[in-house]
Amino acid sequence: MANHQILTFEQHGSLRVLTGAGAGLGDAVMACLVVPAEFRRLANDYPILFQRDDASGAWSALALFGFEAGENLYLAGDRWEALNRPLAMAVQPFLVGRPASGDGPGQVHIDMDHPRVAHGGEGVKLFEPGGQPTPHVEHVADMLGALDAGYRASPAFFAAMSRYDLIEPFSVDITLDNGAMHRLVGYHLINEDRLAALEPGALAELHAEGHLLPAYMALASLGNLARLVRRKNQLQRGDG
């Protein structure tokens, strides 16, 4: 069971968090949930793909880091080799919580079982001696706010994409230099031809609603699939 707690000076005044990169810090993952509001920032580094939950019908977006479970090709030892990290990765071990009533503003929660939590010693402190949050916690709170707003806005983006039938299934077989094969299935992407063929009124509507730019950014991000393959080949050769 998750051990999430509201972040307070009384309970967590002596805690520190590890802000580096590493498999032991929870970074060894194949993909991460992202929101349309950050597509522009992430499109230069990661392929952005979509998934649909068969049970609920809900859509989500993912930044792809690798081709198999636990593989992050952007992780090189203690370095994250990309300009930007998705918000959901950057905020760890923190998350947005809500009051028991479900109403009111979001709260900063901390996952006490996360490997980034340090009980003294190394790491960035969370509170000043007088109980004030440190600049790190204030920055995390800003990112959590942006992430929460992005999650809340995501359904409108996917509704717009579905309204114009712009999302299509995507699968690809990837053959590495050593002959190994990986198949990406169960993903979706924007149909570029349908997007380009939209009537001016539909394009203007998507632009006015703030959905056109994320759609184009998701398309542009697909060029990073080839970069991921190159990274995988370098890793296999031992020169990455």
mmCIF file with all atom_site columns, N, CA and C in Angstrom, residues 154-211:
data_model
loop_
_atom_site.group_PDB
_atom_site.id
_atom_site.type_symbol
_atom_site.label_atom_id
_atom_site.label_alt_id
_atom_site.label_comp_id
_atom_site.label_asym_id
_atom_site.label_entity_id
_atom_site.label_seq_id
_atom_site.pdbx_PDB_ins_code
_atom_site.Cartn_x
_atom_site.Cartn_y
_atom_site.Cartn_z
_atom_site.occupancy
_atom_site.B_iso_or_equiv
_atom_site.pdbx_formal_charge
_atom_site.auth_seq_id
_atom_site.auth_comp_id
_atom_site.auth_asym_id
_atom_site.auth_atom_id
_atom_site.pdbx_PDB_model_num
ATOM 1   N N  . SER A 1 154 ? -6.289  17.578 -19.997 1.00 0.00 ? 154 SER A N  1
ATOM 2   C CA . SER A 1 154 ? -6.043  16.538 -21.000 1.00 0.00 ? 154 SER A CA 1
ATOM 3   C C  . SER A 1 154 ? -7.300  15.973 -21.646 1.00 0.00 ? 154 SER A C  1
ATOM 4   N N  . PRO A 1 155 ? -8.374  15.689 -20.892 1.00 0.00 ? 155 PRO A N  1
ATOM 5   C CA . PRO A 1 155 ? -9.562  15.126 -21.541 1.00 0.00 ? 155 PRO A CA 1
ATOM 6   C C  . PRO A 1 155 ? -10.104 16.000 -22.671 1.00 0.00 ? 155 PRO A C  1
ATOM 7   N N  . ALA A 1 156 ? -10.011 17.320 -22.528 1.00 0.00 ? 156 ALA A N  1
ATOM 8   C CA . ALA A 1 156 ? -10.500 18.215 -23.584 1.00 0.00 ? 156 ALA A CA 1
ATOM 9   C C  . ALA A 1 156 ? -9.653  18.064 -24.850 1.00 0.00 ? 156 ALA A C  1
ATOM 10  N N  . PHE A 1 157 ? -8.346  17.891 -24.684 1.00 0.00 ? 157 PHE A N  1
ATOM 11  C CA . PHE A 1 157 ? -7.470  17.682 -25.839 1.00 0.00 ? 157 PHE A CA 1
ATOM 12  C C  . PHE A 1 157 ? -7.846  16.399 -26.576 1.00 0.00 ? 157 PHE A C  1
ATOM 13  N N  . PHE A 1 158 ? -7.992  15.313 -25.834 1.00 0.00 ? 158 PHE A N  1
ATOM 14  C CA . PHE A 1 158 ? -8.297  14.040 -26.483 1.00 0.00 ? 158 PHE A CA 1
ATOM 15  C C  . PHE A 1 158 ? -9.711  14.034 -27.059 1.00 0.00 ? 158 PHE A C  1
ATOM 16  N N  . ALA A 1 159 ? -10.626 14.745 -26.433 1.00 0.00 ? 159 ALA A N  1
ATOM 17  C CA . ALA A 1 159 ? -11.975 14.859 -26.993 1.00 0.00 ? 159 ALA A CA 1
ATOM 18  C C  . ALA A 1 159 ? -11.927 15.573 -28.334 1.00 0.00 ? 159 ALA A C  1
ATOM 19  N N  . ALA A 1 160 ? -11.101 16.605 -28.434 1.00 0.00 ? 160 ALA A N  1
ATOM 20  C CA . ALA A 1 160 ? -10.967 17.327 -29.693 1.00 0.00 ? 160 ALA A CA 1
ATOM 21  C C  . ALA A 1 160 ? -10.328 16.456 -30.763 1.00 0.00 ? 160 ALA A C  1
ATOM 22  N N  . MET A 1 161 ? -9.306  15.689 -30.390 1.00 0.00 ? 161 MET A N  1
ATOM 23  C CA . MET A 1 161 ? -8.671  14.801 -31.362 1.00 0.00 ? 161 MET A CA 1
ATOM 24  C C  . MET A 1 161 ? -9.660  13.734 -31.849 1.00 0.00 ? 161 MET A C  1
ATOM 25  N N  . SER A 1 162 ? -10.473 13.233 -30.929 1.00 0.00 ? 162 SER A N  1
ATOM 26  C CA . SER A 1 162 ? -11.460 12.214 -31.308 1.00 0.00 ? 162 SER A CA 1
ATOM 27  C C  . SER A 1 162 ? -12.582 12.807 -32.140 1.00 0.00 ? 162 SER A C  1
ATOM 28  N N  . ARG A 1 163 ? -12.938 14.041 -31.838 1.00 0.00 ? 163 ARG A N  1
ATOM 29  C CA . ARG A 1 163 ? -14.033 14.696 -32.567 1.00 0.00 ? 163 ARG A CA 1
ATOM 30  C C  . ARG A 1 163 ? -13.733 14.768 -34.058 1.00 0.00 ? 163 ARG A C  1
ATOM 31  N N  . TYR A 1 164 ? -12.482 14.971 -34.397 1.00 0.00 ? 164 TYR A N  1
ATOM 32  C CA . TYR A 1 164 ? -12.082 15.067 -35.800 1.00 0.00 ? 164 TYR A CA 1
ATOM 33  C C  . TYR A 1 164 ? -11.385 13.801 -36.290 1.00 0.00 ? 164 TYR A C  1
ATOM 34  N N  . ASP A 1 165 ? -11.504 12.731 -35.526 1.00 0.00 ? 165 ASP A N  1
ATOM 35  C CA . ASP A 1 165 ? -10.972 11.419 -35.920 1.00 0.00 ? 165 ASP A CA 1
ATOM 36  C C  . ASP A 1 165 ? -9.482  11.511 -36.268 1.00 0.00 ? 165 ASP A C  1
ATOM 37  N N  . LEU A 1 166 ? -8.728  12.163 -35.393 1.00 0.00 ? 166 LEU A N  1
ATOM 38  C CA . LEU A 1 166 ? -7.315  12.412 -35.669 1.00 0.00 ? 166 LEU A CA 1
ATOM 39  C C  . LEU A 1 166 ? -6.375  11.400 -35.017 1.00 0.00 ? 166 LEU A C  1
ATOM 40  N N  . ILE A 1 167 ? -6.902  10.511 -34.180 1.00 0.00 ? 167 ILE A N  1
ATOM 41  C CA . ILE A 1 167 ? -6.053  9.531  -33.507 1.00 0.00 ? 167 ILE A CA 1
ATOM 42  C C  . ILE A 1 167 ? -6.201  8.177  -34.191 1.00 0.00 ? 167 ILE A C  1
ATOM 43  N N  . GLU A 1 168 ? -5.070  7.554  -34.494 1.00 0.00 ? 168 GLU A N  1
ATOM 44  C CA . GLU A 1 168 ? -5.102  6.247  -35.142 1.00 0.00 ? 168 GLU A CA 1
ATOM 45  C C  . GLU A 1 168 ? -4.139  5.289  -34.449 1.00 0.00 ? 168 GLU A C  1
ATOM 46  N N  . PRO A 1 169 ? -4.409  3.975  -34.535 1.00 0.00 ? 169 PRO A N  1
ATOM 47  C CA . PRO A 1 169 ? -3.505  2.992  -33.921 1.00 0.00 ? 169 PRO A CA 1
ATOM 48  C C  . PRO A 1 169 ? -2.128  3.043  -34.588 1.00 0.00 ? 169 PRO A C  1
ATOM 49  N N  . PHE A 1 170 ? -1.126  2.678  -33.803 1.00 0.00 ? 170 PHE A N  1
ATOM 50  C CA . PHE A 1 170 ? 0.258   2.714  -34.289 1.00 0.00 ? 170 PHE A CA 1
ATOM 51  C C  . PHE A 1 170 ? 0.995   1.496  -33.763 1.00 0.00 ? 170 PHE A C  1
ATOM 52  N N  . SER A 1 171 ? 1.704   0.835  -34.634 1.00 0.00 ? 171 SER A N  1
ATOM 53  C CA . SER A 1 171 ? 2.591   -0.246 -34.222 1.00 0.00 ? 171 SER A CA 1
ATOM 54  C C  . SER A 1 171 ? 3.790   -0.241 -35.159 1.00 0.00 ? 171 SER A C  1
ATOM 55  N N  . VAL A 1 172 ? 4.903   -0.701 -34.659 1.00 0.00 ? 172 VAL A N  1
ATOM 56  C CA . VAL A 1 172 ? 6.107   -0.731 -35.494 1.00 0.00 ? 172 VAL A CA 1
ATOM 57  C C  . VAL A 1 172 ? 7.024   -1.840 -35.008 1.00 0.00 ? 172 VAL A C  1
ATOM 58  N N  . ASP A 1 173 ? 7.664   -2.504 -35.962 1.00 0.00 ? 173 ASP A N  1
ATOM 59  C CA . ASP A 1 173 ? 8.690   -3.499 -35.654 1.00 0.00 ? 173 ASP A CA 1
ATOM 60  C C  . ASP A 1 173 ? 10.056  -2.848 -35.833 1.00 0.00 ? 173 ASP A C  1
ATOM 61  N N  . ILE A 1 174 ? 10.884  -2.945 -34.813 1.00 0.00 ? 174 ILE A N  1
ATOM 62  C CA . ILE A 1 174 ? 12.202  -2.321 -34.823 1.00 0.00 ? 174 ILE A CA 1
ATOM 63  C C  . ILE A 1 174 ? 13.261  -3.417 -34.814 1.00 0.00 ? 174 ILE A C  1
ATOM 64  N N  . THR A 1 175 ? 14.117  -3.416 -35.827 1.00 0.00 ? 175 THR A N  1
ATOM 65  C CA . THR A 1 175 ? 15.211  -4.382 -35.907 1.00 0.00 ? 175 THR A CA 1
ATOM 66  C C  . THR A 1 175 ? 16.513  -3.667 -35.602 1.00 0.00 ? 175 THR A C  1
ATOM 67  N N  . LEU A 1 176 ? 17.212  -4.146 -34.592 1.00 0.00 ? 176 LEU A N  1
ATOM 68  C CA . LEU A 1 176 ? 18.474  -3.540 -34.197 1.00 0.00 ? 176 LEU A CA 1
ATOM 69  C C  . LEU A 1 176 ? 19.620  -4.082 -35.044 1.00 0.00 ? 176 LEU A C  1
ATOM 70  N N  . ASP A 1 177 ? 20.777  -3.447 -34.920 1.00 0.00 ? 177 ASP A N  1
ATOM 71  C CA . ASP A 1 177 ? 21.935  -3.846 -35.714 1.00 0.00 ? 177 ASP A CA 1
ATOM 72  C C  . ASP A 1 177 ? 22.365  -5.277 -35.430 1.00 0.00 ? 177 ASP A C  1
ATOM 73  N N  . ASN A 1 178 ? 22.103  -5.748 -34.192 1.00 0.00 ? 178 ASN A N  1
ATOM 74  C CA . ASN A 1 178 ? 22.504  -7.116 -33.845 1.00 0.00 ? 178 ASN A CA 1
ATOM 75  C C  . ASN A 1 178 ? 21.446  -8.149 -34.214 1.00 0.00 ? 178 ASN A C  1
ATOM 76  N N  . GLY A 1 179 ? 20.382  -7.712 -34.891 1.00 0.00 ? 179 GLY A N  1
ATOM 77  C CA . GLY A 1 179 ? 19.333  -8.621 -35.323 1.00 0.00 ? 179 GLY A CA 1
ATOM 78  C C  . GLY A 1 179 ? 18.171  -8.751 -34.374 1.00 0.00 ? 179 GLY A C  1
ATOM 79  N N  . ALA A 1 180 ? 18.321  -8.250 -33.150 1.00 0.00 ? 180 ALA A N  1
ATOM 80  C CA . ALA A 1 180 ? 17.219  -8.315 -32.184 1.00 0.00 ? 180 ALA A CA 1
ATOM 81  C C  . ALA A 1 180 ? 16.052  -7.452 -32.650 1.00 0.00 ? 180 ALA A C  1
ATOM 82  N N  . MET A 1 181 ? 14.845  -7.915 -32.325 1.00 0.00 ? 181 MET A N  1
ATOM 83  C CA . MET A 1 181 ? 13.646  -7.195 -32.764 1.00 0.00 ? 181 MET A CA 1
ATOM 84  C C  . MET A 1 181 ? 12.815  -6.762 -31.562 1.00 0.00 ? 181 MET A C  1
ATOM 85  N N  . HIS A 1 182 ? 12.219  -5.592 -31.683 1.00 0.00 ? 182 HIS A N  1
ATOM 86  C CA . HIS A 1 182 ? 11.283  -5.100 -30.679 1.00 0.00 ? 182 HIS A CA 1
ATOM 87  C C  . HIS A 1 182 ? 10.031  -4.631 -31.413 1.00 0.00 ? 182 HIS A C  1
ATOM 88  N N  . ARG A 1 183 ? 8.895   -4.939 -30.865 1.00 0.00 ? 183 ARG A N  1
ATOM 89  C CA . ARG A 1 183 ? 7.626   -4.530 -31.472 1.00 0.00 ? 183 ARG A CA 1
ATOM 90  C C  . ARG A 1 183 ? 6.887   -3.606 -30.514 1.00 0.00 ? 183 ARG A C  1
ATOM 91  N N  . LEU A 1 184 ? 6.562   -2.421 -30.996 1.00 0.00 ? 184 LEU A N  1
ATOM 92  C CA . LEU A 1 184 ? 5.746   -1.486 -30.233 1.00 0.00 ? 184 LEU A CA 1
ATOM 93  C C  . LEU A 1 184 ? 4.303   -1.653 -30.683 1.00 0.00 ? 184 LEU A C  1
ATOM 94  N N  . VAL A 1 185 ? 3.443   -2.081 -29.776 1.00 0.00 ? 185 VAL A N  1
ATOM 95  C CA . VAL A 1 185 ? 2.029   -2.274 -30.092 1.00 0.00 ? 185 VAL A CA 1
ATOM 96  C C  . VAL A 1 185 ? 1.193   -1.654 -28.980 1.00 0.00 ? 185 VAL A C  1
ATOM 97  N N  . GLY A 1 186 ? -0.065  -1.386 -29.290 1.00 0.00 ? 186 GLY A N  1
ATOM 98  C CA . GLY A 1 186 ? -0.974  -0.846 -28.292 1.00 0.00 ? 186 GLY A CA 1
ATOM 99  C C  . GLY A 1 186 ? -0.909  0.660  -28.157 1.00 0.00 ? 186 GLY A C  1
ATOM 100 N N  . TYR A 1 187 ? -0.188  1.303  -29.061 1.00 0.00 ? 187 TYR A N  1
ATOM 101 C CA . TYR A 1 187 ? -0.052  2.755  -29.007 1.00 0.00 ? 187 TYR A CA 1
ATOM 102 C C  . TYR A 1 187 ? -0.872  3.407  -30.122 1.00 0.00 ? 187 TYR A C  1
ATOM 103 N N  . HIS A 1 188 ? -1.035  4.714  -30.002 1.00 0.00 ? 188 HIS A N  1
ATOM 104 C CA . HIS A 1 188 ? -1.730  5.505  -31.009 1.00 0.00 ? 188 HIS A CA 1
ATOM 105 C C  . HIS A 1 188 ? -0.950  6.785  -31.250 1.00 0.00 ? 188 HIS A C  1
ATOM 106 N N  . LEU A 1 189 ? -1.257  7.437  -32.370 1.00 0.00 ? 189 LEU A N  1
ATOM 107 C CA . LEU A 1 189 ? -0.639  8.718  -32.680 1.00 0.00 ? 189 LEU A CA 1
ATOM 108 C C  . LEU A 1 189 ? -1.600  9.568  -33.504 1.00 0.00 ? 189 LEU A C  1
ATOM 109 N N  . ILE A 1 190 ? -1.196  10.806 -33.781 1.00 0.00 ? 190 ILE A N  1
ATOM 110 C CA . ILE A 1 190 ? -1.990  11.718 -34.603 1.00 0.00 ? 190 ILE A CA 1
ATOM 111 C C  . ILE A 1 190 ? -1.837  11.339 -36.072 1.00 0.00 ? 190 ILE A C  1
ATOM 112 N N  . ASN A 1 191 ? -2.954  11.268 -36.793 1.00 0.00 ? 191 ASN A N  1
ATOM 113 C CA . ASN A 1 191 ? -2.908  11.018 -38.233 1.00 0.00 ? 191 ASN A CA 1
ATOM 114 C C  . ASN A 1 191 ? -2.576  12.337 -38.934 1.00 0.00 ? 191 ASN A C  1
ATOM 115 N N  . GLU A 1 192 ? -1.360  12.418 -39.454 1.00 0.00 ? 192 GLU A N  1
ATOM 116 C CA . GLU A 1 192 ? -0.879  13.674 -40.033 1.00 0.00 ? 192 GLU A CA 1
ATOM 117 C C  . GLU A 1 192 ? -1.698  14.091 -41.241 1.00 0.00 ? 192 GLU A C  1
ATOM 118 N N  . ASP A 1 193 ? -2.092  13.152 -42.081 1.00 0.00 ? 193 ASP A N  1
ATOM 119 C CA . ASP A 1 193 ? -2.853  13.484 -43.282 1.00 0.00 ? 193 ASP A CA 1
ATOM 120 C C  . ASP A 1 193 ? -4.221  14.053 -42.932 1.00 0.00 ? 193 ASP A C  1
ATOM 121 N N  . ARG A 1 194 ? -4.889  13.452 -41.960 1.00 0.00 ? 194 ARG A N  1
ATOM 122 C CA . ARG A 1 194 ? -6.206  13.969 -41.565 1.00 0.00 ? 194 ARG A CA 1
ATOM 123 C C  . ARG A 1 194 ? -6.094  15.356 -40.943 1.00 0.00 ? 194 ARG A C  1
ATOM 124 N N  . LEU A 1 195 ? -5.050  15.564 -40.169 1.00 0.00 ? 195 LEU A N  1
ATOM 125 C CA . LEU A 1 195 ? -4.850  16.878 -39.567 1.00 0.00 ? 195 LEU A CA 1
ATOM 126 C C  . LEU A 1 195 ? -4.622  17.927 -40.645 1.00 0.00 ? 195 LEU A C  1
ATOM 127 N N  . ALA A 1 196 ? -3.802  17.597 -41.619 1.00 0.00 ? 196 ALA A N  1
ATOM 128 C CA . ALA A 1 196 ? -3.510  18.548 -42.696 1.00 0.00 ? 196 ALA A CA 1
ATOM 129 C C  . ALA A 1 196 ? -4.729  18.828 -43.557 1.00 0.00 ? 196 ALA A C  1
ATOM 130 N N  . ALA A 1 197 ? -5.661  17.863 -43.643 1.00 0.00 ? 197 ALA A N  1
ATOM 131 C CA . ALA A 1 197 ? -6.827  18.007 -44.510 1.00 0.00 ? 197 ALA A CA 1
ATOM 132 C C  . ALA A 1 197 ? -8.010  18.699 -43.833 1.00 0.00 ? 197 ALA A C  1
ATOM 133 N N  . LEU A 1 198 ? -7.884  19.061 -42.579 1.00 0.00 ? 198 LEU A N  1
ATOM 134 C CA . LEU A 1 198 ? -8.992  19.707 -41.885 1.00 0.00 ? 198 LEU A CA 1
ATOM 135 C C  . LEU A 1 198 ? -9.357  21.039 -42.532 1.00 0.00 ? 198 LEU A C  1
ATOM 136 N N  . GLU A 1 199 ? -10.650 21.346 -42.506 1.00 0.00 ? 199 GLU A N  1
ATOM 137 C CA . GLU A 1 199 ? -11.118 22.625 -43.029 1.00 0.00 ? 199 GLU A CA 1
ATOM 138 C C  . GLU A 1 199 ? -10.585 23.765 -42.169 1.00 0.00 ? 199 GLU A C  1
ATOM 139 N N  . PRO A 1 200 ? -10.428 24.945 -42.770 1.00 0.00 ? 200 PRO A N  1
ATOM 140 C CA . PRO A 1 200 ? -9.907  26.090 -42.013 1.00 0.00 ? 200 PRO A CA 1
ATOM 141 C C  . PRO A 1 200 ? -10.674 26.360 -40.728 1.00 0.00 ? 200 PRO A C  1
ATOM 142 N N  . GLY A 1 201 ? -11.983 26.177 -40.765 1.00 0.00 ? 201 GLY A N  1
ATOM 143 C CA . GLY A 1 201 ? -12.776 26.422 -39.562 1.00 0.00 ? 201 GLY A CA 1
ATOM 144 C C  . GLY A 1 201 ? -12.427 25.469 -38.442 1.00 0.00 ? 201 GLY A C  1
ATOM 145 N N  . ALA A 1 202 ? -12.197 24.203 -38.797 1.00 0.00 ? 202 ALA A N  1
ATOM 146 C CA . ALA A 1 202 ? -11.833 23.218 -37.778 1.00 0.00 ? 202 ALA A CA 1
ATOM 147 C C  . ALA A 1 202 ? -10.450 23.518 -37.210 1.00 0.00 ? 202 ALA A C  1
ATOM 148 N N  . LEU A 1 203 ? -9.513  23.914 -38.091 1.00 0.00 ? 203 LEU A N  1
ATOM 149 C CA . LEU A 1 203 ? -8.178  24.272 -37.625 1.00 0.00 ? 203 LEU A CA 1
ATOM 150 C C  . LEU A 1 203 ? -8.230  25.492 -36.699 1.00 0.00 ? 203 LEU A C  1
ATOM 151 N N  . ALA A 1 204 ? -9.045  26.470 -37.076 1.00 0.00 ? 204 ALA A N  1
ATOM 152 C CA . ALA A 1 204 ? -9.186  27.668 -36.245 1.00 0.00 ? 204 ALA A CA 1
ATOM 153 C C  . ALA A 1 204 ? -9.782  27.311 -34.884 1.00 0.00 ? 204 ALA A C  1
ATOM 154 N N  . GLU A 1 205 ? -10.732 26.377 -34.873 1.00 0.00 ? 205 GLU A N  1
ATOM 155 C CA . GLU A 1 205 ? -11.337 25.954 -33.612 1.00 0.00 ? 205 GLU A CA 1
ATOM 156 C C  . GLU A 1 205 ? -10.311 25.277 -32.720 1.00 0.00 ? 205 GLU A C  1
ATOM 157 N N  . LEU A 1 206 ? -9.517  24.357 -33.292 1.00 0.00 ? 206 LEU A N  1
ATOM 158 C CA . LEU A 1 206 ? -8.499  23.661 -32.517 1.00 0.00 ? 206 LEU A CA 1
ATOM 159 C C  . LEU A 1 206 ? -7.452  24.644 -31.989 1.00 0.00 ? 206 LEU A C  1
ATOM 160 N N  . HIS A 1 207 ? -7.104  25.612 -32.825 1.00 0.00 ? 207 HIS A N  1
ATOM 161 C CA . HIS A 1 207 ? -6.130  26.615 -32.387 1.00 0.00 ? 207 HIS A CA 1
ATOM 162 C C  . HIS A 1 207 ? -6.685  27.461 -31.242 1.00 0.00 ? 207 HIS A C  1
ATOM 163 N N  . ALA A 1 208 ? -7.929  27.896 -31.380 1.00 0.00 ? 208 ALA A N  1
ATOM 164 C CA . ALA A 1 208 ? -8.545  28.738 -30.348 1.00 0.00 ? 208 ALA A CA 1
ATOM 165 C C  . ALA A 1 208 ? -8.663  27.995 -29.025 1.00 0.00 ? 208 ALA A C  1
ATOM 166 N N  . GLU A 1 209 ? -8.862  26.678 -29.089 1.00 0.00 ? 209 GLU A N  1
ATOM 167 C CA . GLU A 1 209 ? -8.988  25.877 -27.870 1.00 0.00 ? 209 GLU A CA 1
ATOM 168 C C  . GLU A 1 209 ? -7.637  25.457 -27.302 1.00 0.00 ? 209 GLU A C  1
ATOM 169 N N  . GLY A 1 210 ? -6.555  25.781 -28.007 1.00 0.00 ? 210 GLY A N  1
ATOM 170 C CA . GLY A 1 210 ? -5.221  25.435 -27.531 1.00 0.00 ? 210 GLY A CA 1
ATOM 171 C C  . GLY A 1 210 ? -4.796  24.017 -27.817 1.00 0.00 ? 210 GLY A C  1
ATOM 172 N N  . HIS A 1 211 ? -5.473  23.345 -28.761 1.00 0.00 ? 211 HIS A N  1
ATOM 173 C CA . HIS A 1 211 ? -5.183  21.938 -29.028 1.00 0.00 ? 211 HIS A CA 1
ATOM 174 C C  . HIS A 1 211 ? -4.327  21.721 -30.268 1.00 0.00 ? 211 HIS A C  1
#
